[in-house]
Amino acid sequence: MQHSNIVGEVVPSPAEPPRDCPLCPRLVAYRHENQDLYPDYFNGPAPSFGDKDARLLVVGLAPGRKGANRTGRPFTGDYAGTLLYDTLIKFGFATGKFEARPDDSLKLVGCAVTNAVRCAPPGNKPETSEENTCRPFLKARLEMFPNLKAIVTLGDVSRRNVLKTLGLKASAGIPGHGSEFQAGPYRIFNSYHCSRLNTNTGRLTTPMFEDLFARVKAYVDAA
């Protein structure tokens, strides 16, 4: 394991739930359902992925059932990761090749990726109570990045969770794709989620996503 890799930390951490986290009954029941249906899946809270010295953090909402819930790595195994990680590679936040599996050559550089809710929810929609219960893990993870300068939130639900984690009102900041604002010590860049639904409908295009990360890159380099 690379020293900078925060995936599957062996040492217990307040920033990562245990594999059998019992805190959200509905998500636990869904995990058990998936364990029965797909015993070869990871089926647990997907740990954060990336560089311990990250200056950029990308925050999604929750693992997909057949994405991170299957592979154990955020945005790995479903379409959303293709656009995300190819973009991170293009702007120097990652090296290697993304092949949608956790043992590929992808390595994040000065960047990390996590989710506001670490367990896969039914219908890809966590409940507000589950977001609240999981928030201490996101808060602890944020506090473990001493060099963090910018956060990309993928979707307004992610944005609101990050703001609450920072002790701000969920309504703080500007919603919508491409919005940018200061939240405490961090610059927040909000994007539509890079899901297949958003890209197939044209709500989010590759140029839109890359334009956002070009601004992120410029900000991080100048900070």
Short mmCIF file of C-alpha atoms in Angstrom, two decimals:
data_model
loop_
_atom_site.label_atom_id
_atom_site.label_comp_id
_atom_site.label_asym_id
_atom_site.label_seq_id
_atom_site.Cartn_x
_atom_site.Cartn_y
_atom_site.Cartn_z
CA MET A 1 0.00 0.00 0.00
CA GLN A 2 1.28 3.46 -0.90
CA HIS A 3 2.02 5.66 2.10
CA SER A 4 -0.32 8.33 0.72
CA ASN A 5 -3.16 5.92 0.08
CA ILE A 6 -6.10 6.30 2.49
CA VAL A 7 -8.09 3.35 1.14
CA GLY A 8 -8.89 0.66 3.66
CA GLU A 9 -6.78 2.04 6.48
CA VAL A 10 -5.63 -0.75 8.78
CA VAL A 11 -5.46 1.52 11.83
CA PRO A 12 -8.97 2.36 13.15
CA SER A 13 -9.91 5.90 12.23
CA PRO A 14 -12.75 8.22 13.28
CA ALA A 15 -12.94 9.23 9.61
CA GLU A 16 -13.98 5.81 8.35
CA PRO A 17 -16.91 3.67 9.59
CA PRO A 18 -16.16 0.05 10.51
CA ARG A 19 -16.95 -2.53 7.85
CA ASP A 20 -20.01 -3.67 9.83
CA CYS A 21 -21.16 -0.18 10.85
CA PRO A 22 -24.49 -0.58 12.73
CA LEU A 23 -25.58 3.07 12.89
CA CYS A 24 -28.29 3.26 10.19
CA PRO A 25 -30.82 0.38 10.44
CA ARG A 26 -32.21 0.85 6.92
CA LEU A 27 -28.74 0.87 5.36
CA VAL A 28 -27.69 -2.13 7.45
CA ALA A 29 -30.73 -4.06 6.22
CA TYR A 30 -29.91 -3.09 2.63
CA ARG A 31 -26.29 -4.18 3.15
CA HIS A 32 -27.47 -7.58 4.39
CA GLU A 33 -29.79 -7.88 1.40
CA ASN A 34 -26.90 -7.18 -0.95
CA GLN A 35 -24.66 -9.62 0.91
CA ASP A 36 -27.23 -12.34 0.26
CA LEU A 37 -27.72 -11.39 -3.39
CA TYR A 38 -24.10 -10.52 -4.20
CA PRO A 39 -21.79 -12.28 -1.73
CA ASP A 40 -18.72 -11.39 -3.82
CA TYR A 41 -19.41 -7.61 -3.52
CA PHE A 42 -17.60 -5.41 -1.00
CA ASN A 43 -20.93 -4.70 0.72
CA GLY A 44 -19.78 -2.21 3.35
CA PRO A 45 -19.07 1.48 3.94
CA ALA A 46 -16.85 2.53 1.03
CA PRO A 47 -13.67 4.05 2.50
CA SER A 48 -12.25 7.32 1.25
CA PHE A 49 -9.68 7.15 -1.52
CA GLY A 50 -6.69 9.32 -2.28
CA ASP A 51 -3.75 11.29 -0.99
CA LYS A 52 -3.33 12.06 2.72
CA ASP A 53 -1.77 15.35 1.67
CA ALA A 54 -4.76 16.26 -0.53
CA ARG A 55 -5.32 19.90 -1.40
CA LEU A 56 -8.55 18.97 -3.20
CA LEU A 57 -11.40 16.82 -1.90
CA VAL A 58 -14.21 15.58 -4.14
CA VAL A 59 -17.38 14.71 -2.22
CA GLY A 60 -20.17 12.58 -3.66
CA LEU A 61 -23.40 11.62 -1.95
CA ALA A 62 -23.29 7.83 -1.46
CA PRO A 63 -21.94 4.63 -3.08
CA GLY A 64 -23.88 3.05 -5.91
CA ARG A 65 -25.16 -0.47 -5.33
CA LYS A 66 -23.13 -1.83 -8.24
CA GLY A 67 -20.43 0.80 -8.04
CA ALA A 68 -18.48 1.43 -4.84
CA ASN A 69 -20.68 -1.02 -2.95
CA ARG A 70 -19.40 -3.68 -5.34
CA THR A 71 -15.75 -2.65 -5.55
CA GLY A 72 -15.08 -0.91 -2.23
CA ARG A 73 -13.63 2.24 -3.85
CA PRO A 74 -15.58 5.49 -4.37
CA PHE A 75 -16.85 6.02 -7.91
CA THR A 76 -15.45 2.72 -9.09
CA GLY A 77 -17.58 0.20 -10.92
CA ASP A 78 -20.23 2.42 -12.46
CA TYR A 79 -20.22 5.11 -15.14
CA ALA A 80 -19.81 8.12 -12.85
CA GLY A 81 -16.22 7.18 -12.09
CA THR A 82 -15.20 7.21 -15.75
CA LEU A 83 -15.91 10.90 -16.18
CA LEU A 84 -14.63 11.81 -12.72
CA TYR A 85 -11.32 9.98 -12.79
CA ASP A 86 -10.54 10.74 -16.44
CA THR A 87 -11.03 14.41 -15.59
CA LEU A 88 -8.81 14.17 -12.50
CA ILE A 89 -6.10 12.55 -14.65
CA LYS A 90 -6.42 15.28 -17.29
CA PHE A 91 -5.87 18.04 -14.72
CA GLY A 92 -3.01 16.38 -12.86
CA PHE A 93 -4.94 15.23 -9.81
CA ALA A 94 -4.37 11.58 -10.68
CA THR A 95 -1.92 9.33 -12.50
CA GLY A 96 -2.22 5.88 -14.03
CA LYS A 97 -5.27 4.52 -15.79
CA PHE A 98 -8.79 4.18 -14.47
CA GLU A 99 -10.12 0.72 -15.30
CA ALA A 100 -13.15 0.68 -12.95
CA ARG A 101 -11.60 -1.77 -10.52
CA PRO A 102 -9.78 -1.10 -7.24
CA ASP A 103 -6.59 -2.87 -8.34
CA ASP A 104 -6.02 -0.71 -11.43
CA SER A 105 -3.05 1.67 -11.71
CA LEU A 106 -5.01 4.79 -10.72
CA LYS A 107 -3.41 6.90 -8.00
CA LEU A 108 -4.66 10.26 -6.81
CA VAL A 109 -2.14 13.08 -6.43
CA GLY A 110 -2.92 15.96 -4.08
CA CYS A 111 -6.54 14.85 -4.22
CA ALA A 112 -8.96 12.59 -2.39
CA VAL A 113 -12.49 11.32 -3.03
CA THR A 114 -15.15 10.43 -0.47
CA ASN A 115 -18.91 10.34 0.04
CA ALA A 116 -21.16 12.14 2.49
CA VAL A 117 -22.90 8.82 3.23
CA ARG A 118 -20.56 5.84 3.15
CA CYS A 119 -23.05 2.96 2.68
CA ALA A 120 -25.13 2.30 -0.41
CA PRO A 121 -28.76 3.40 0.10
CA PRO A 122 -31.83 1.87 -1.55
CA GLY A 123 -32.62 3.69 -4.77
CA ASN A 124 -29.41 5.71 -4.44
CA LYS A 125 -31.25 8.04 -2.04
CA PRO A 126 -30.11 8.28 1.57
CA GLU A 127 -32.54 9.69 4.09
CA THR A 128 -31.81 12.92 5.93
CA SER A 129 -31.37 11.03 9.19
CA GLU A 130 -28.71 8.83 7.53
CA GLU A 131 -26.89 11.89 6.21
CA ASN A 132 -26.90 13.33 9.74
CA THR A 133 -25.68 10.07 11.29
CA CYS A 134 -22.80 9.69 8.84
CA ARG A 135 -21.70 13.33 8.99
CA PRO A 136 -19.18 12.88 11.84
CA PHE A 137 -17.12 10.64 9.55
CA LEU A 138 -16.98 13.34 6.89
CA LYS A 139 -16.09 15.94 9.51
CA ALA A 140 -13.28 13.76 10.84
CA ARG A 141 -11.99 13.12 7.33
CA LEU A 142 -11.92 16.83 6.53
CA GLU A 143 -9.95 17.48 9.70
CA MET A 144 -7.33 14.92 8.65
CA PHE A 145 -6.32 16.89 5.54
CA PRO A 146 -3.91 19.57 6.80
CA ASN A 147 -3.29 20.99 3.31
CA LEU A 148 -6.88 21.01 2.03
CA LYS A 149 -7.77 24.14 0.02
CA ALA A 150 -10.75 23.26 -2.18
CA ILE A 151 -13.77 20.96 -2.17
CA VAL A 152 -15.75 19.87 -5.22
CA THR A 153 -19.30 18.90 -4.29
CA LEU A 154 -21.08 16.65 -6.76
CA GLY A 155 -24.69 17.78 -6.60
CA ASP A 156 -26.54 20.10 -4.27
CA VAL A 157 -27.21 17.37 -1.69
CA SER A 158 -23.46 16.88 -1.39
CA ARG A 159 -23.02 20.65 -1.18
CA ARG A 160 -25.52 20.92 1.67
CA ASN A 161 -23.87 18.06 3.55
CA VAL A 162 -20.45 19.66 3.25
CA LEU A 163 -21.79 22.99 4.48
CA LYS A 164 -23.46 21.35 7.47
CA THR A 165 -20.21 19.51 8.19
CA LEU A 166 -18.47 22.89 8.32
CA GLY A 167 -21.05 24.18 10.79
CA LEU A 168 -22.80 26.37 8.21
CA LYS A 169 -26.43 26.51 7.14
CA ALA A 170 -27.41 24.13 4.34
CA SER A 171 -28.64 27.16 2.41
CA ALA A 172 -25.26 28.88 2.53
CA GLY A 173 -23.40 29.37 -0.71
CA ILE A 174 -24.72 29.36 -4.25
CA PRO A 175 -26.47 26.25 -5.64
CA GLY A 176 -26.20 24.92 -9.16
CA HIS A 177 -23.46 23.72 -11.46
CA GLY A 178 -20.39 25.91 -11.64
CA SER A 179 -21.09 27.89 -8.47
CA GLU A 180 -18.05 28.84 -6.42
CA PHE A 181 -17.85 30.36 -2.94
CA GLN A 182 -15.84 30.44 0.26
CA ALA A 183 -16.94 28.27 3.19
CA GLY A 184 -14.70 28.70 6.19
CA PRO A 185 -11.13 27.86 5.16
CA TYR A 186 -12.19 26.09 1.95
CA ARG A 187 -13.22 27.14 -1.54
CA ILE A 188 -16.30 25.22 -2.62
CA PHE A 189 -16.90 24.36 -6.27
CA ASN A 190 -20.30 22.84 -6.97
CA SER A 191 -20.97 20.53 -9.92
CA TYR A 192 -23.90 18.54 -11.13
CA HIS A 193 -23.34 14.90 -10.24
CA CYS A 194 -21.40 13.01 -12.92
CA SER A 195 -24.02 10.27 -13.13
CA ARG A 196 -25.00 8.55 -16.35
CA LEU A 197 -28.47 10.11 -16.03
CA ASN A 198 -27.05 13.63 -16.03
CA THR A 199 -24.61 12.99 -18.86
CA ASN A 200 -27.07 11.06 -21.03
CA THR A 201 -29.62 13.85 -20.78
CA GLY A 202 -27.02 16.54 -21.48
CA ARG A 203 -27.57 18.19 -18.12
CA LEU A 204 -23.85 17.71 -17.54
CA THR A 205 -21.44 17.53 -20.45
CA THR A 206 -17.74 16.67 -20.46
CA PRO A 207 -16.78 20.28 -21.36
CA MET A 208 -18.91 21.59 -18.46
CA PHE A 209 -17.22 19.22 -16.05
CA GLU A 210 -13.74 19.97 -17.37
CA ASP A 211 -14.34 23.72 -17.27
CA LEU A 212 -15.14 23.43 -13.57
CA PHE A 213 -11.99 21.43 -12.85
CA ALA A 214 -9.90 23.88 -14.83
CA ARG A 215 -11.02 26.55 -12.35
CA VAL A 216 -10.36 24.20 -9.45
CA LYS A 217 -6.86 23.49 -10.73
CA ALA A 218 -6.09 27.19 -11.13
CA TYR A 219 -7.33 27.93 -7.63
CA VAL A 220 -5.43 25.09 -5.96
CA ASP A 221 -2.21 25.95 -7.78
CA ALA A 222 -2.48 29.59 -6.72
CA ALA A 223 -3.49 28.93 -3.11
#
